[in-house]
Amino acid sequence: MALVGLLESLMTAKLVDDITDTRSNKARESWGQGVANIVTGFLGGMGGCAVIGQTMINVKGSGARSRVSTFLAGVFLLVLVVVLGDVVGLIPMAALVAVMIFVSAITFDWHSVAPRTLKRMPRSETAVMLITVATVVATHNLAIGVGVGVLAAMAMFARRVAHFATVERTEVELNGRTVATYTVDGELFFASSNDLYTQFDYARDSEPHIAGVVIDLHASHLWDASTIAVLDAVTEKYRRHGREVELIGLNAASIQMRERLAGKLNAGH
């Protein structure tokens, strides 16, 4: 319930910011909502959050631009419930359904699902949108839908960037010796580093005219332990082929991580 309330409040704040060309403090809104809900709970009240439908009617339909409108909306709602409750109870449910359909129509960004827009968008983003909507409709639970959508977005992002890291091999003469130099370009983390192990020519670098192997990481950054493990595996495989590997170009953060984890992630450590 807290997750759904927070999500709806943050989405509402973003929509209002876009419509009014203002910038709200999302952290302050979240803290205020959380504290208010805790206090309300001690007094026997119900938890609440920002409501997209009422906000759109207030801001987009009625042209409200200040928090006074929010306060007055609460006051009139209190009057309707306490003073005019019996009259409000006479309103047919069909009329309320029509109101909600109208709110949905003016809230929805129809341009985002136009065929022309979908053709230009990456397929992964369209898939995330469809997965999220389908999950919400199937479960009737916004929290589950958003959770599944976030997981889908993470998986597709990792898949998309998995092949961003490139490795280029050159042979360089150093002090009369031929050294195989591999230049690694791209961010190295659990997804992209999986392919790193297979991009070295171990057999070719074991030929007699190759005196050593250098891996240049000037254009890379080591983000996690899986990358350190892959570099350890590459170094160990070259060692079995009788070649020593020199890593150069690591930035300070990558050096610190490698010094802490190198040689400690394989079996037996």
C-alpha positions as protocol buffer text, in pm:
chain_id: "A"
residue {
  index: 1
  type: MET
  ca { x: 0 y: 0 z: 0 }
}
residue {
  index: 2
  type: ALA
  ca { x: 284 y: 236 z: 85 }
}
residue {
  index: 3
  type: LEU
  ca { x: 455 y: 154 z: -246 }
}
residue {
  index: 4
  type: VAL
  ca { x: 142 y: 220 z: -451 }
}
residue {
  index: 5
  type: GLY
  ca { x: 77 y: 546 z: -265 }
}
residue {
  index: 6
  type: LEU
  ca { x: 433 y: 667 z: -314 }
}
residue {
  index: 7
  type: LEU
  ca { x: 433 y: 575 z: -683 }
}
residue {
  index: 8
  type: GLU
  ca { x: 104 y: 751 z: -749 }
}
residue {
  index: 9
  type: SER
  ca { x: 215 y: 1062 z: -559 }
}
residue {
  index: 10
  type: LEU
  ca { x: 544 y: 1085 z: -747 }
}
residue {
  index: 11
  type: MET
  ca { x: 373 y: 1032 z: -1083 }
}
residue {
  index: 12
  type: THR
  ca { x: 117 y: 1298 z: -995 }
}
residue {
  index: 13
  type: ALA
  ca { x: 388 y: 1542 z: -891 }
}
residue {
  index: 14
  type: LYS
  ca { x: 570 y: 1486 z: -1220 }
}
residue {
  index: 15
  type: LEU
  ca { x: 252 y: 1547 z: -1422 }
}
residue {
  index: 16
  type: VAL
  ca { x: 177 y: 1866 z: -1229 }
}
residue {
  index: 17
  type: ASP
  ca { x: 535 y: 1986 z: -1278 }
}
residue {
  index: 18
  type: ASP
  ca { x: 502 y: 1934 z: -1653 }
}
residue {
  index: 19
  type: ILE
  ca { x: 167 y: 2111 z: -1677 }
}
residue {
  index: 20
  type: THR
  ca { x: 252 y: 2408 z: -1454 }
}
residue {
  index: 21
  type: ASP
  ca { x: 619 y: 2443 z: -1559 }
}
residue {
  index: 22
  type: THR
  ca { x: 726 y: 2424 z: -1196 }
}
residue {
  index: 23
  type: ARG
  ca { x: 960 y: 2200 z: -999 }
}
residue {
  index: 24
  type: SER
  ca { x: 838 y: 2026 z: -686 }
}
residue {
  index: 25
  type: ASN
  ca { x: 1049 y: 1873 z: -409 }
}
residue {
  index: 26
  type: LYS
  ca { x: 971 y: 1501 z: -441 }
}
residue {
  index: 27
  type: ALA
  ca { x: 1158 y: 1412 z: -123 }
}
residue {
  index: 28
  type: ARG
  ca { x: 958 y: 1666 z: 80 }
}
residue {
  index: 29
  type: GLU
  ca { x: 631 y: 1543 z: -68 }
}
residue {
  index: 30
  type: SER
  ca { x: 721 y: 1183 z: 17 }
}
residue {
  index: 31
  type: TRP
  ca { x: 823 y: 1266 z: 373 }
}
residue {
  index: 32
  type: GLY
  ca { x: 509 y: 1473 z: 426 }
}
residue {
  index: 33
  type: GLN
  ca { x: 287 y: 1196 z: 296 }
}
residue {
  index: 34
  type: GLY
  ca { x: 458 y: 933 z: 508 }
}
residue {
  index: 35
  type: VAL
  ca { x: 445 y: 1132 z: 832 }
}
residue {
  index: 36
  type: ALA
  ca { x: 82 y: 1233 z: 770 }
}
residue {
  index: 37
  type: ASN
  ca { x: -22 y: 872 z: 708 }
}
residue {
  index: 38
  type: ILE
  ca { x: 150 y: 752 z: 1027 }
}
residue {
  index: 39
  type: VAL
  ca { x: -18 y: 1020 z: 1238 }
}
residue {
  index: 40
  type: THR
  ca { x: -354 y: 953 z: 1069 }
}
residue {
  index: 41
  type: GLY
  ca { x: -320 y: 583 z: 1150 }
}
residue {
  index: 42
  type: PHE
  ca { x: -289 y: 657 z: 1522 }
}
residue {
  index: 43
  type: LEU
  ca { x: -612 y: 857 z: 1500 }
}
residue {
  index: 44
  type: GLY
  ca { x: -804 y: 578 z: 1326 }
}
residue {
  index: 45
  type: GLY
  ca { x: -793 y: 735 z: 983 }
}
residue {
  index: 46
  type: MET
  ca { x: -713 y: 585 z: 643 }
}
residue {
  index: 47
  type: GLY
  ca { x: -386 y: 624 z: 461 }
}
residue {
  index: 48
  type: GLY
  ca { x: -390 y: 849 z: 157 }
}
residue {
  index: 49
  type: CYS
  ca { x: -182 y: 975 z: -129 }
}
residue {
  index: 50
  type: ALA
  ca { x: -200 y: 1210 z: -424 }
}
residue {
  index: 51
  type: VAL
  ca { x: -478 y: 1115 z: -668 }
}
residue {
  index: 52
  type: ILE
  ca { x: -400 y: 1152 z: -1036 }
}
residue {
  index: 53
  type: GLY
  ca { x: -763 y: 1179 z: -1143 }
}
residue {
  index: 54
  type: GLN
  ca { x: -864 y: 1458 z: -905 }
}
residue {
  index: 55
  type: THR
  ca { x: -535 y: 1637 z: -966 }
}
residue {
  index: 56
  type: MET
  ca { x: -586 y: 1638 z: -1343 }
}
residue {
  index: 57
  type: ILE
  ca { x: -938 y: 1774 z: -1306 }
}
residue {
  index: 58
  type: ASN
  ca { x: -807 y: 2036 z: -1066 }
}
residue {
  index: 59
  type: VAL
  ca { x: -496 y: 2142 z: -1258 }
}
residue {
  index: 60
  type: LYS
  ca { x: -571 y: 2063 z: -1621 }
}
residue {
  index: 61
  type: GLY
  ca { x: -947 y: 2095 z: -1627 }
}
residue {
  index: 62
  type: SER
  ca { x: -1000 y: 2384 z: -1383 }
}
residue {
  index: 63
  type: GLY
  ca { x: -668 y: 2565 z: -1428 }
}
residue {
  index: 64
  type: ALA
  ca { x: -557 y: 2552 z: -1063 }
}
residue {
  index: 65
  type: ARG
  ca { x: -199 y: 2665 z: -1001 }
}
residue {
  index: 66
  type: SER
  ca { x: -148 y: 2684 z: -622 }
}
residue {
  index: 67
  type: ARG
  ca { x: -183 y: 2464 z: -315 }
}
residue {
  index: 68
  type: VAL
  ca { x: -487 y: 2665 z: -208 }
}
residue {
  index: 69
  type: SER
  ca { x: -684 y: 2466 z: -465 }
}
residue {
  index: 70
  type: THR
  ca { x: -575 y: 2143 z: -298 }
}
residue {
  index: 71
  type: PHE
  ca { x: -685 y: 2272 z: 43 }
}
residue {
  index: 72
  type: LEU
  ca { x: -1022 y: 2385 z: -93 }
}
residue {
  index: 73
  type: ALA
  ca { x: -1073 y: 2050 z: -262 }
}
residue {
  index: 74
  type: GLY
  ca { x: -1027 y: 1883 z: 75 }
}
residue {
  index: 75
  type: VAL
  ca { x: -1264 y: 2126 z: 245 }
}
residue {
  index: 76
  type: PHE
  ca { x: -1539 y: 2075 z: -14 }
}
residue {
  index: 77
  type: LEU
  ca { x: -1493 y: 1698 z: 4 }
}
residue {
  index: 78
  type: LEU
  ca { x: -1535 y: 1716 z: 382 }
}
residue {
  index: 79
  type: VAL
  ca { x: -1852 y: 1921 z: 339 }
}
residue {
  index: 80
  type: LEU
  ca { x: -1988 y: 1674 z: 83 }
}
residue {
  index: 81
  type: VAL
  ca { x: -1923 y: 1377 z: 310 }
}
residue {
  index: 82
  type: VAL
  ca { x: -2036 y: 1528 z: 642 }
}
residue {
  index: 83
  type: VAL
  ca { x: -2313 y: 1766 z: 541 }
}
residue {
  index: 84
  type: LEU
  ca { x: -2437 y: 1639 z: 207 }
}
residue {
  index: 85
  type: GLY
  ca { x: -2363 y: 1269 z: 246 }
}
residue {
  index: 86
  type: ASP
  ca { x: -2721 y: 1160 z: 185 }
}
residue {
  index: 87
  type: VAL
  ca { x: -2743 y: 1369 z: -132 }
}
residue {
  index: 88
  type: VAL
  ca { x: -2411 y: 1240 z: -264 }
}
residue {
  index: 89
  type: GLY
  ca { x: -2536 y: 885 z: -204 }
}
residue {
  index: 90
  type: LEU
  ca { x: -2811 y: 946 z: -460 }
}
residue {
  index: 91
  type: ILE
  ca { x: -2560 y: 997 z: -744 }
}
residue {
  index: 92
  type: PRO
  ca { x: -2579 y: 688 z: -968 }
}
residue {
  index: 93
  type: MET
  ca { x: -2263 y: 481 z: -1004 }
}
residue {
  index: 94
  type: ALA
  ca { x: -2287 y: 512 z: -1384 }
}
residue {
  index: 95
  type: ALA
  ca { x: -2228 y: 886 z: -1352 }
}
residue {
  index: 96
  type: LEU
  ca { x: -1915 y: 828 z: -1144 }
}
residue {
  index: 97
  type: VAL
  ca { x: -1792 y: 575 z: -1400 }
}
residue {
  index: 98
  type: ALA
  ca { x: -1838 y: 835 z: -1674 }
}
residue {
  index: 99
  type: VAL
  ca { x: -1636 y: 1084 z: -1470 }
}
residue {
  index: 100
  type: MET
  ca { x: -1351 y: 835 z: -1425 }
}
residue {
  index: 101
  type: ILE
  ca { x: -1352 y: 753 z: -1797 }
}
residue {
  index: 102
  type: PHE
  ca { x: -1328 y: 1123 z: -1873 }
}
residue {
  index: 103
  type: VAL
  ca { x: -1042 y: 1161 z: -1624 }
}
residue {
  index: 104
  type: SER
  ca { x: -859 y: 867 z: -1782 }
}
residue {
  index: 105
  type: ALA
  ca { x: -903 y: 1018 z: -2127 }
}
residue {
  index: 106
  type: ILE
  ca { x: -754 y: 1356 z: -2031 }
}
residue {
  index: 107
  type: THR
  ca { x: -480 y: 1204 z: -1817 }
}
residue {
  index: 108
  type: PHE
  ca { x: -353 y: 952 z: -2069 }
}
residue {
  index: 109
  type: ASP
  ca { x: -70 y: 1058 z: -2298 }
}
residue {
  index: 110
  type: TRP
  ca { x: -221 y: 940 z: -2626 }
}
residue {
  index: 111
  type: HIS
  ca { x: 83 y: 1053 z: -2824 }
}
residue {
  index: 112
  type: SER
  ca { x: 293 y: 789 z: -2642 }
}
residue {
  index: 113
  type: VAL
  ca { x: 92 y: 503 z: -2797 }
}
residue {
  index: 114
  type: ALA
  ca { x: 49 y: 649 z: -3144 }
}
residue {
  index: 115
  type: PRO
  ca { x: 175 y: 407 z: -3413 }
}
residue {
  index: 116
  type: ARG
  ca { x: 422 y: 669 z: -3538 }
}
residue {
  index: 117
  type: THR
  ca { x: 566 y: 705 z: -3187 }
}
residue {
  index: 118
  type: LEU
  ca { x: 585 y: 331 z: -3123 }
}
residue {
  index: 119
  type: LYS
  ca { x: 775 y: 279 z: -3448 }
}
residue {
  index: 120
  type: ARG
  ca { x: 1045 y: 521 z: -3334 }
}
residue {
  index: 121
  type: MET
  ca { x: 1072 y: 387 z: -2980 }
}
residue {
  index: 122
  type: PRO
  ca { x: 1313 y: 102 z: -2897 }
}
residue {
  index: 123
  type: ARG
  ca { x: 1132 y: -230 z: -2890 }
}
residue {
  index: 124
  type: SER
  ca { x: 1254 y: -295 z: -2536 }
}
residue {
  index: 125
  type: GLU
  ca { x: 1078 y: 16 z: -2403 }
}
residue {
  index: 126
  type: THR
  ca { x: 756 y: -77 z: -2581 }
}
residue {
  index: 127
  type: ALA
  ca { x: 782 y: -427 z: -2434 }
}
residue {
  index: 128
  type: VAL
  ca { x: 829 y: -287 z: -2082 }
}
residue {
  index: 129
  type: MET
  ca { x: 520 y: -69 z: -2125 }
}
residue {
  index: 130
  type: LEU
  ca { x: 308 y: -361 z: -2245 }
}
residue {
  index: 131
  type: ILE
  ca { x: 436 y: -594 z: -1972 }
}
residue {
  index: 132
  type: THR
  ca { x: 358 y: -337 z: -1702 }
}
residue {
  index: 133
  type: VAL
  ca { x: 8 y: -264 z: -1832 }
}
residue {
  index: 134
  type: ALA
  ca { x: -73 y: -634 z: -1878 }
}
residue {
  index: 135
  type: THR
  ca { x: 44 y: -717 z: -1525 }
}
residue {
  index: 136
  type: VAL
  ca { x: -158 y: -435 z: -1368 }
}
residue {
  index: 137
  type: VAL
  ca { x: -471 y: -537 z: -1558 }
}
residue {
  index: 138
  type: ALA
  ca { x: -423 y: -907 z: -1473 }
}
residue {
  index: 139
  type: THR
  ca { x: -345 y: -858 z: -1102 }
}
residue {
  index: 140
  type: HIS
  ca { x: -542 y: -538 z: -1032 }
}
residue {
  index: 141
  type: ASN
  ca { x: -237 y: -432 z: -832 }
}
residue {
  index: 142
  type: LEU
  ca { x: -31 y: -133 z: -936 }
}
residue {
  index: 143
  type: ALA
  ca { x: 259 y: -230 z: -707 }
}
residue {
  index: 144
  type: ILE
  ca { x: 298 y: -572 z: -869 }
}
residue {
  index: 145
  type: GLY
  ca { x: 272 y: -420 z: -1217 }
}
residue {
  index: 146
  type: VAL
  ca { x: 537 y: -160 z: -1147 }
}
residue {
  index: 147
  type: GLY
  ca { x: 762 y: -419 z: -983 }
}
residue {
  index: 148
  type: VAL
  ca { x: 737 y: -652 z: -1281 }
}
residue {
  index: 149
  type: GLY
  ca { x: 793 y: -358 z: -1516 }
}
residue {
  index: 150
  type: VAL
  ca { x: 1106 y: -250 z: -1328 }
}
residue {
  index: 151
  type: LEU
  ca { x: 1246 y: -605 z: -1339 }
}
residue {
  index: 152
  type: ALA
  ca { x: 1171 y: -627 z: -1711 }
}
residue {
  index: 153
  type: ALA
  ca { x: 1338 y: -291 z: -1773 }
}
residue {
  index: 154
  type: MET
  ca { x: 1646 y: -400 z: -1578 }
}
residue {
  index: 155
  type: ALA
  ca { x: 1673 y: -726 z: -1771 }
}
residue {
  index: 156
  type: MET
  ca { x: 1633 y: -558 z: -2109 }
}
residue {
  index: 157
  type: PHE
  ca { x: 1878 y: -282 z: -2020 }
}
residue {
  index: 158
  type: ALA
  ca { x: 2138 y: -539 z: -1916 }
}
residue {
  index: 159
  type: ARG
  ca { x: 2079 y: -730 z: -2240 }
}
residue {
  index: 160
  type: ARG
  ca { x: 2112 y: -412 z: -2447 }
}
residue {
  index: 161
  type: VAL
  ca { x: 2440 y: -300 z: -2292 }
}
residue {
  index: 162
  type: ALA
  ca { x: 2588 y: -649 z: -2264 }
}
residue {
  index: 163
  type: HIS
  ca { x: 2760 y: -614 z: -2600 }
}
residue {
  index: 164
  type: PHE
  ca { x: 2871 y: -252 z: -2566 }
}
residue {
  index: 165
  type: ALA
  ca { x: 3221 y: -345 z: -2451 }
}
residue {
  index: 166
  type: THR
  ca { x: 3459 y: -400 z: -2742 }
}
residue {
  index: 167
  type: VAL
  ca { x: 3806 y: -552 z: -2751 }
}
residue {
  index: 168
  type: GLU
  ca { x: 4059 y: -468 z: -3023 }
}
residue {
  index: 169
  type: ARG
  ca { x: 4382 y: -665 z: -3066 }
}
residue {
  index: 170
  type: THR
  ca { x: 4707 y: -523 z: -3200 }
}
residue {
  index: 171
  type: GLU
  ca { x: 5066 y: -642 z: -3199 }
}
residue {
  index: 172
  type: VAL
  ca { x: 5322 y: -390 z: -3079 }
}
residue {
  index: 173
  type: GLU
  ca { x: 5702 y: -406 z: -3086 }
}
residue {
  index: 174
  type: LEU
  ca { x: 5849 y: -315 z: -2746 }
}
residue {
  index: 175
  type: ASN
  ca { x: 6226 y: -337 z: -2691 }
}
residue {
  index: 176
  type: GLY
  ca { x: 6262 y: -590 z: -2967 }
}
residue {
  index: 177
  type: ARG
  ca { x: 5974 y: -802 z: -2835 }
}
residue {
  index: 178
  type: THR
  ca { x: 5631 y: -851 z: -2987 }
}
residue {
  index: 179
  type: VAL
  ca { x: 5353 y: -785 z: -2738 }
}
residue {
  index: 180
  type: ALA
  ca { x: 4986 y: -856 z: -2802 }
}
residue {
  index: 181
  type: THR
  ca { x: 4791 y: -553 z: -2682 }
}
residue {
  index: 182
  type: TYR
  ca { x: 4417 y: -567 z: -2622 }
}
residue {
  index: 183
  type: THR
  ca { x: 4236 y: -234 z: -2595 }
}
residue {
  index: 184
  type: VAL
  ca { x: 3907 y: -270 z: -2405 }
}
residue {
  index: 185
  type: ASP
  ca { x: 3647 y: 2 z: -2465 }
}
residue {
  index: 186
  type: GLY
  ca { x: 3325 y: 19 z: -2265 }
}
residue {
  index: 187
  type: GLU
  ca { x: 3182 y: -22 z: -1917 }
}
residue {
  index: 188
  type: LEU
  ca { x: 3251 y: -361 z: -1763 }
}
residue {
  index: 189
  type: PHE
  ca { x: 2991 y: -512 z: -1530 }
}
residue {
  index: 190
  type: PHE
  ca { x: 2816 y: -846 z: -1487 }
}
residue {
  index: 191
  type: ALA
  ca { x: 2642 y: -834 z: -1825 }
}
residue {
  index: 192
  type: SER
  ca { x: 2914 y: -696 z: -2052 }
}
residue {
  index: 193
  type: SER
  ca { x: 3198 y: -885 z: -1883 }
}
residue {
  index: 194
  type: ASN
  ca { x: 3046 y: -1224 z: -1974 }
}
residue {
  index: 195
  type: ASP
  ca { x: 3161 y: -1178 z: -2334 }
}
residue {
  index: 196
  type: LEU
  ca { x: 3499 y: -1039 z: -2232 }
}
residue {
  index: 197
  type: TYR
  ca { x: 3648 y: -1381 z: -2156 }
}
residue {
  index: 198
  type: THR
  ca { x: 3587 y: -1506 z: -2510 }
}
residue {
  index: 199
  type: GLN
  ca { x: 3731 y: -1202 z: -2691 }
}
residue {
  index: 200
  type: PHE
  ca { x: 4097 y: -1290 z: -2633 }
}
residue {
  index: 201
  type: ASP
  ca { x: 4293 y: -1506 z: -2880 }
}
residue {
  index: 202
  type: TYR
  ca { x: 4465 y: -1735 z: -2632 }
}
residue {
  index: 203
  type: ALA
  ca { x: 4600 y: -1980 z: -2890 }
}
residue {
  index: 204
  type: ARG
  ca { x: 4743 y: -1709 z: -3116 }
}
residue {
  index: 205
  type: ASP
  ca { x: 4903 y: -1529 z: -2823 }
}
residue {
  index: 206
  type: SER
  ca { x: 5078 y: -1855 z: -2725 }
}
residue {
  index: 207
  type: GLU
  ca { x: 5282 y: -1858 z: -3045 }
}
residue {
  index: 208
  type: PRO
  ca { x: 5661 y: -1825 z: -2995 }
}
residue {
  index: 209
  type: HIS
  ca { x: 5691 y: -1475 z: -3145 }
}
residue {
  index: 210
  type: ILE
  ca { x: 5450 y: -1331 z: -2884 }
}
residue {
  index: 211
  type: ALA
  ca { x: 5647 y: -1238 z: -2573 }
}
residue {
  index: 212
  type: GLY
  ca { x: 5363 y: -1106 z: -2356 }
}
residue {
  index: 213
  type: VAL
  ca { x: 5008 y: -978 z: -2334 }
}
residue {
  index: 214
  type: VAL
  ca { x: 4893 y: -630 z: -2232 }
}
residue {
  index: 215
  type: ILE
  ca { x: 4529 y: -542 z: -2158 }
}
residue {
  index: 216
  type: ASP
  ca { x: 4469 y: -168 z: -2191 }
}
residue {
  index: 217
  type: LEU
  ca { x: 4171 y: -52 z: -1981 }
}
residue {
  index: 218
  type: HIS
  ca { x: 4207 y: 325 z: -2025 }
}
residue {
  index: 219
  type: ALA
  ca { x: 3861 y: 346 z: -2183 }
}
residue {
  index: 220
  type: SER
  ca { x: 3692 y: 113 z: -1934 }
}
residue {
  index: 221
  type: HIS
  ca { x: 3571 y: 103 z: -1577 }
}
residue {
  index: 222
  type: LEU
  ca { x: 3534 y: -204 z: -1353 }
}
residue {
  index: 223
  type: TRP
  ca { x: 3195 y: -191 z: -1183 }
}
residue {
  index: 224
  type: ASP
  ca { x: 3149 y: -518 z: -996 }
}
residue {
  index: 225
  type: ALA
  ca { x: 3306 y: -837 z: -863 }
}
residue {
  index: 226
  type: SER
  ca { x: 3204 y: -1043 z: -1167 }
}
residue {
  index: 227
  type: THR
  ca { x: 3433 y: -830 z: -1386 }
}
residue {
  index: 228
  type: ILE
  ca { x: 3724 y: -887 z: -1147 }
}
residue {
  index: 229
  type: ALA
  ca { x: 3653 y: -1261 z: -1161 }
}
residue {
  index: 230
  type: VAL
  ca { x: 3656 y: -1255 z: -1543 }
}
residue {
  index: 231
  type: LEU
  ca { x: 3990 y: -1070 z: -1551 }
}
residue {
  index: 232
  type: ASP
  ca { x: 4130 y: -1323 z: -1302 }
}
residue {
  index: 233
  type: ALA
  ca { x: 4009 y: -1604 z: -1530 }
}
residue {
  index: 234
  type: VAL
  ca { x: 4169 y: -1439 z: -1836 }
}
residue {
  index: 235
  type: THR
  ca { x: 4498 y: -1392 z: -1650 }
}
residue {
  index: 236
  type: GLU
  ca { x: 4494 y: -1752 z: -1525 }
}
residue {
  index: 237
  type: LYS
  ca { x: 4422 y: -1892 z: -1870 }
}
residue {
  index: 238
  type: TYR
  ca { x: 4712 y: -1698 z: -2020 }
}
residue {
  index: 239
  type: ARG
  ca { x: 4932 y: -1821 z: -1736 }
}
residue {
  index: 240
  type: ARG
  ca { x: 4846 y: -2179 z: -1829 }
}
residue {
  index: 241
  type: HIS
  ca { x: 4955 y: -2095 z: -2183 }
}
residue {
  index: 242
  type: GLY
  ca { x: 5285 y: -1963 z: -2050 }
}
residue {
  index: 243
  type: ARG
  ca { x: 5208 y: -1594 z: -2092 }
}
residue {
  index: 244
  type: GLU
  ca { x: 5203 y: -1321 z: -1828 }
}
residue {
  index: 245
  type: VAL
  ca { x: 4935 y: -1053 z: -1853 }
}
residue {
  index: 246
  type: GLU
  ca { x: 4985 y: -687 z: -1766 }
}
residue {
  index: 247
  type: LEU
  ca { x: 4680 y: -471 z: -1694 }
}
residue {
  index: 248
  type: ILE
  ca { x: 4728 y: -101 z: -1765 }
}
residue {
  index: 249
  type: GLY
  ca { x: 4508 y: 209 z: -1765 }
}
residue {
  index: 250
  type: LEU
  ca { x: 4288 y: 127 z: -1467 }
}
residue {
  index: 251
  type: ASN
  ca { x: 4138 y: 431 z: -1295 }
}
residue {
  index: 252
  type: ALA
  ca { x: 4168 y: 479 z: -919 }
}
residue {
  index: 253
  type: ALA
  ca { x: 3831 y: 324 z: -831 }
}
residue {
  index: 254
  type: SER
  ca { x: 3896 y: 20 z: -1050 }
}
residue {
  index: 255
  type: ILE
  ca { x: 4243 y: -27 z: -903 }
}
residue {
  index: 256
  type: GLN
  ca { x: 4101 y: -16 z: -550 }
}
residue {
  index: 257
  type: MET
  ca { x: 3834 y: -273 z: -633 }
}
residue {
  index: 258
  type: ARG
  ca { x: 4083 y: -504 z: -805 }
}
residue {
  index: 259
  type: GLU
  ca { x: 4331 y: -486 z: -517 }
}
residue {
  index: 260
  type: ARG
  ca { x: 4052 y: -583 z: -278 }
}
residue {
  index: 261
  type: LEU
  ca { x: 3902 y: -869 z: -481 }
}
residue {
  index: 262
  type: ALA
  ca { x: 4164 y: -997 z: -726 }
}
residue {
  index: 263
  type: GLY
  ca { x: 4256 y: -1362 z: -666 }
}
residue {
  index: 264
  type: LYS
  ca { x: 3985 y: -1409 z: -401 }
}
residue {
  index: 265
  type: LEU
  ca { x: 3681 y: -1491 z: -613 }
}
residue {
  index: 266
  type: ASN
  ca { x: 3777 y: -1825 z: -762 }
}
residue {
  index: 267
  type: ALA
  ca { x: 3738 y: -2165 z: -599 }
}
residue {
  index: 268
  type: GLY
  ca { x: 3984 y: -2236 z: -322 }
}
residue {
  index: 269
  type: HIS
  ca { x: 4008 y: -1874 z: -195 }
}
